[in-house]
PDB file of C-alpha atoms in Angstrom:
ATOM      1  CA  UNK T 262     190.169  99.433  -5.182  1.00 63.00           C
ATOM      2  CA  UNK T 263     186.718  99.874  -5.782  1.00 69.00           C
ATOM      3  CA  UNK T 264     184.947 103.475  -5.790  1.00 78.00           C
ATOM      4  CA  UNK T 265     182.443 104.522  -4.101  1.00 76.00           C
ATOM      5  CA  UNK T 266     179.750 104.391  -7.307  1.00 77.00           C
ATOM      6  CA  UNK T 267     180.473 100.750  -7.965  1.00 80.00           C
ATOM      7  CA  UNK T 268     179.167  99.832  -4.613  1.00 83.00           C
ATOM      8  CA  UNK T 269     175.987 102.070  -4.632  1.00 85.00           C
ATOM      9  CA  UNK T 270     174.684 100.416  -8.321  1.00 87.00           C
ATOM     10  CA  UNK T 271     174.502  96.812  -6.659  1.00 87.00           C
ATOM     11  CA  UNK T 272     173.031  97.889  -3.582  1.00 88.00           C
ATOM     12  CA  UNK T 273     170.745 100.149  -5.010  1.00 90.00           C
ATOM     13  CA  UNK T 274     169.481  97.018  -7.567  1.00 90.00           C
ATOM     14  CA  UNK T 275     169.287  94.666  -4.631  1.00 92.00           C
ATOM     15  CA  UNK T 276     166.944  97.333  -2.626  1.00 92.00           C
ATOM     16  CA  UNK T 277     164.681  97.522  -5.677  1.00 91.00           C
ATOM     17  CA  UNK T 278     164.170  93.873  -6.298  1.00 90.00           C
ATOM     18  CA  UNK T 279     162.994  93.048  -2.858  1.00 88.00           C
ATOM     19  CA  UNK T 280     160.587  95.668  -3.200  1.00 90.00           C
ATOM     20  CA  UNK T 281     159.252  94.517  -6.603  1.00 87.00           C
ATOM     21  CA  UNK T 282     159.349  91.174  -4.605  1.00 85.00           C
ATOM     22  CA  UNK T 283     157.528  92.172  -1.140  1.00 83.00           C
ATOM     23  CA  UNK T 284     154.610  94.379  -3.250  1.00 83.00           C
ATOM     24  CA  UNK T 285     154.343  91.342  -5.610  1.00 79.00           C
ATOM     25  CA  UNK T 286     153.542  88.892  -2.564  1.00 75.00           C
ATOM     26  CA  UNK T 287     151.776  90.876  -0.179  1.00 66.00           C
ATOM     27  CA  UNK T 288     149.038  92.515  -3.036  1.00 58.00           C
ATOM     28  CA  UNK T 289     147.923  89.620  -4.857  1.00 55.00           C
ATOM     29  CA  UNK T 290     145.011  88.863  -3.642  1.00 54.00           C
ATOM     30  CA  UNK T 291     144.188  90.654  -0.358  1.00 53.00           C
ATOM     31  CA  UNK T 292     142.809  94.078   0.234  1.00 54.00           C
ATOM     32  CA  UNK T 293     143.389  96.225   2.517  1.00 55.00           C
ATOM     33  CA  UNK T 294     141.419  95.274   6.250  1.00 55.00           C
ATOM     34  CA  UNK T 295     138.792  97.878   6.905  1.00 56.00           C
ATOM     35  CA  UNK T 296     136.479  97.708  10.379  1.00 54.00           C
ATOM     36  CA  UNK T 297     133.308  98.438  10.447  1.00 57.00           C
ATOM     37  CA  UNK T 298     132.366 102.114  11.231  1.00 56.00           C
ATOM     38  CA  UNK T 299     130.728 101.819  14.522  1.00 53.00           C
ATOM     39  CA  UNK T 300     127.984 104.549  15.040  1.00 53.00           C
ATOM     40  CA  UNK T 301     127.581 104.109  19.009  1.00 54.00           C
ATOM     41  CA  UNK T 302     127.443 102.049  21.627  1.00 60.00           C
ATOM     42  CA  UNK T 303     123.408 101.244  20.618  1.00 60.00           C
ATOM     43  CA  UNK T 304     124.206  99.347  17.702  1.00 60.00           C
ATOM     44  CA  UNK T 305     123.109  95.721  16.706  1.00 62.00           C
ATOM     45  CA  UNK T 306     124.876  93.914  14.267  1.00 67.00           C
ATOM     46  CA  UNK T 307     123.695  90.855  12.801  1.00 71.00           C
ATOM     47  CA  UNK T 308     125.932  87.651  11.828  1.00 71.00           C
ATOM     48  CA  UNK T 309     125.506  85.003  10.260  1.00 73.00           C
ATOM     49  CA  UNK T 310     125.699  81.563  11.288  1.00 68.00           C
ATOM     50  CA  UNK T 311     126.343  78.295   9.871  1.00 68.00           C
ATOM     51  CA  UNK T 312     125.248  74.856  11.381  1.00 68.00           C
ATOM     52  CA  UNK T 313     127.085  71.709  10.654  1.00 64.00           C
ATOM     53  CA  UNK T 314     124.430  68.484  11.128  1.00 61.00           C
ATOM     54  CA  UNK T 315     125.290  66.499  14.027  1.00 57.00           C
ATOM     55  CA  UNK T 316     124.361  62.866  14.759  1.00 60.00           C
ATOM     56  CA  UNK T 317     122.810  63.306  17.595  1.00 61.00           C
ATOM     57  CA  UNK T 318     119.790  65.369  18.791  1.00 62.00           C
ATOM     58  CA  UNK T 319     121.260  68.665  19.271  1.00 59.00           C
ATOM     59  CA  UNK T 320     119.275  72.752  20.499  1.00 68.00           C
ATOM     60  CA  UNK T 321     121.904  74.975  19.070  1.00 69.00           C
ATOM     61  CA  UNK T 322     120.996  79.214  20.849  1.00 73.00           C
ATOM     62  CA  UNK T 323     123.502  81.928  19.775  1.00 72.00           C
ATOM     63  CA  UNK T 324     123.080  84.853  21.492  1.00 75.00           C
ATOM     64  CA  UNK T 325     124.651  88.345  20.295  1.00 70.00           C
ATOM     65  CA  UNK T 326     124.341  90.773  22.466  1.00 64.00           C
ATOM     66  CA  UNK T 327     125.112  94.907  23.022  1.00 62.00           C
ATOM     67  CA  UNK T 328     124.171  97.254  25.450  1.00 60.00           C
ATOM     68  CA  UNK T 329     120.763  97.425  24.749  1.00 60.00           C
ATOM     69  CA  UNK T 330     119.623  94.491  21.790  1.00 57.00           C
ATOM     70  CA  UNK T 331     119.690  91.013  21.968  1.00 60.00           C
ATOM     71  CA  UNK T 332     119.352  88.623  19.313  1.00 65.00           C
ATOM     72  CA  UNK T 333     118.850  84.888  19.671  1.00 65.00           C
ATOM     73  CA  UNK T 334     119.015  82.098  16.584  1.00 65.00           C
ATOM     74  CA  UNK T 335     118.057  78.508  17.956  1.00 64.00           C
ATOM     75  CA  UNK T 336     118.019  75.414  15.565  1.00 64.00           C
ATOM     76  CA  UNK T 337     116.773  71.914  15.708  1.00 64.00           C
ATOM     77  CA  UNK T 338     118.639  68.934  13.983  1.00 64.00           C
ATOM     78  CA  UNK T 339     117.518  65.705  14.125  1.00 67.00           C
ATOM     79  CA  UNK T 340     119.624  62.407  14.798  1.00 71.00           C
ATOM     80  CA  UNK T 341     120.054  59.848  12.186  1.00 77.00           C
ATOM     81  CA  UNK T 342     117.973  56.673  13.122  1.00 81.00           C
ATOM     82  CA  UNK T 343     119.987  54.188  15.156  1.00 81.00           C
ATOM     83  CA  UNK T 344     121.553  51.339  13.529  1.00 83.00           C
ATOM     84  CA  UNK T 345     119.724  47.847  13.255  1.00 83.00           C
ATOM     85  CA  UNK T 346     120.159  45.760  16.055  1.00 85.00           C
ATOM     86  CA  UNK T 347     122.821  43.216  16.424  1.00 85.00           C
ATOM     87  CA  UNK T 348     121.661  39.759  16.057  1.00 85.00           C
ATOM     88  CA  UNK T 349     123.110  36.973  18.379  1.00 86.00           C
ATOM     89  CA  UNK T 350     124.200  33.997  17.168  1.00 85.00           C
ATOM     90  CA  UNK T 351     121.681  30.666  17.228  1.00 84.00           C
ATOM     91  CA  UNK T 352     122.626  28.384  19.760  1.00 84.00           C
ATOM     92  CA  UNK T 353     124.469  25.788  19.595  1.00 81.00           C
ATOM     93  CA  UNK T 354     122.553  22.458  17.992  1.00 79.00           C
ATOM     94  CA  UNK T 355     121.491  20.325  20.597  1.00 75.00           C
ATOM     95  CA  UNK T 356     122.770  16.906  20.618  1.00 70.00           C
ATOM     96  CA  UNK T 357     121.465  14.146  22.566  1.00 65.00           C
ATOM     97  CA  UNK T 358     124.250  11.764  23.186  1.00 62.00           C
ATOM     98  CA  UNK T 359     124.585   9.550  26.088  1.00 58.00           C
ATOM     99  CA  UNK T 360     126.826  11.125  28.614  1.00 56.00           C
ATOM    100  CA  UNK T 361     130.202   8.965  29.224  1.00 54.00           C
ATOM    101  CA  UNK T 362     129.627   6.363  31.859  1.00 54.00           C
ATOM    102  CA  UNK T 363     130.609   8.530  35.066  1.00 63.00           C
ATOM    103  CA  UNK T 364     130.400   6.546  38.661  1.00 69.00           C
ATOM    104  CA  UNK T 365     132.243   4.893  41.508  1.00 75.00           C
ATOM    105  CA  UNK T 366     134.610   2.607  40.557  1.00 83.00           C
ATOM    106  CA  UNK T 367     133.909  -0.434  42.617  1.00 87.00           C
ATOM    107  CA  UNK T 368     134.772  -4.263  42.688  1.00 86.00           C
ATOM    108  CA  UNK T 369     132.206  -7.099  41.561  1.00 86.00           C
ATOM    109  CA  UNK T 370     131.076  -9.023  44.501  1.00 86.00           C
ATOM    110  CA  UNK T 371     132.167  -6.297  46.988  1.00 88.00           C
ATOM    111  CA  UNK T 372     129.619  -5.514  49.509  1.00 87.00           C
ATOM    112  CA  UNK T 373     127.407  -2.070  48.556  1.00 87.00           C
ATOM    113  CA  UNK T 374     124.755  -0.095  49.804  1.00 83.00           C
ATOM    114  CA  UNK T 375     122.154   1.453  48.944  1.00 85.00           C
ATOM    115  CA  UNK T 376     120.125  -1.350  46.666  1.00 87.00           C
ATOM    116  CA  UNK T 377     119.950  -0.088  43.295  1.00 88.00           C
ATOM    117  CA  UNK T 378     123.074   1.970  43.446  1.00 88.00           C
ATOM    118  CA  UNK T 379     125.130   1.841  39.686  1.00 88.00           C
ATOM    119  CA  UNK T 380     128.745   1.606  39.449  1.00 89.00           C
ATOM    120  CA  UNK T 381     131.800   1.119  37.220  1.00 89.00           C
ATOM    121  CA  UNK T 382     133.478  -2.344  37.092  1.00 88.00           C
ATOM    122  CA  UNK T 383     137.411  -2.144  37.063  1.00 84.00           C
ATOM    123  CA  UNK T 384     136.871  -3.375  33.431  1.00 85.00           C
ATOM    124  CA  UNK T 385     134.491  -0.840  32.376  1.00 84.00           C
ATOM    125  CA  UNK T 386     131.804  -2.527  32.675  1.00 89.00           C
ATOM    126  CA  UNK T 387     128.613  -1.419  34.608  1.00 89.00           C
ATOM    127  CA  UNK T 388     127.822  -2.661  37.537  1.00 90.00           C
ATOM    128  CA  UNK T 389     124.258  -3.172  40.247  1.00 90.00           C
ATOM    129  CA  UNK T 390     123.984  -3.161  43.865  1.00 91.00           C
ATOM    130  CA  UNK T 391     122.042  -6.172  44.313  1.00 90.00           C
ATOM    131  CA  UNK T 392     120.819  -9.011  46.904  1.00 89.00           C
ATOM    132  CA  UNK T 393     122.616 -11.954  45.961  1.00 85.00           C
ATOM    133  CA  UNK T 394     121.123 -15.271  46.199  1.00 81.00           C
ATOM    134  CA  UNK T 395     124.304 -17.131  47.108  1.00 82.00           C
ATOM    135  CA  UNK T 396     125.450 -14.987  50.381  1.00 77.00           C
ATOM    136  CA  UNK T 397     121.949 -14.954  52.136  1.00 82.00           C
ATOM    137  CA  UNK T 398     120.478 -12.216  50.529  1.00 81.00           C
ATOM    138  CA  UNK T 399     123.535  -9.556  51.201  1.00 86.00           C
ATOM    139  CA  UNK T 400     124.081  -6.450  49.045  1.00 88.00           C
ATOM    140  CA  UNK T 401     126.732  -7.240  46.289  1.00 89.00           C
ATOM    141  CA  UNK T 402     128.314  -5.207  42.919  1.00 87.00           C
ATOM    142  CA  UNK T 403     126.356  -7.417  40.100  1.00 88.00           C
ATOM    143  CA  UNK T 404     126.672  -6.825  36.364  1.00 86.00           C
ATOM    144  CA  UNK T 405     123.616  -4.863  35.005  1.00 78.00           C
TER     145      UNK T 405
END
């Protein structure tokens, strides 16, 4: 059975390291928080502000104000110059190749109208509206 003194030693040990261990965290490097000792309700106080550049065109006013003073800061920053414009592309070269033969597919010797008309041959070939000589002067498909 254990007695009542071999209990309190641990216990006593354990209580002292976790307050070596608490002061050891808590002090190292912060002080003790202190306000400012305020002397009235007619006091100013000043702060300080720091401005971060922006891009862009930017009127930065930061008013502090008490009961009976007002203070006001106000800062110009300029923008950074836009970026070159994008170029577009040249156009395209211009070729000047002869279109593919487009037309009305039509039959040589077939009757046509108007004179001068142009039209594709079942071979491919081109083909005229034309008098012809041979059927009394009637419009007829005639190779070009």
């Amino acid at each position: 059975m254990l007695t009542r003194k071999a209990l309190l030693i641990p216990a006593a040990a354990s209580a002292g390291l976790l307050i070596v261990l608490a002061v050891a965290g808590w002090g190292g490097d912060s002080g003790p928080l202190t306000l400012p000792a305020s002397s009235g309700p007619n006091t100013s106080t000043t702060q300080q502000v720091s401005i971060v550049p922006t891009p862009e065109i930017a009127e930065i006013t930061v008013k502090t104000s008490t009961s009976t003073t007002t203070t006001t800061t106000t800062t110009t920053t300029t923008r950074k110059p836009p970026p070159p414009p994008v170029q577009p592309p040249p156009p395209p070269p211009v070729t000047t190749t002869e279109p593919p033969q487009r037309g009305l597919f039509v039959n040589e010797g077939a009757r046509c109208d108007p004179e001068g008309a142009t039209g594709i041959g079942l071979r491919g070939e081109a083909l005229v509206c034309r008098k012809d000589d041979r059927r009394a002067d009637r419009l007829r498909w005639q190779k070009a």
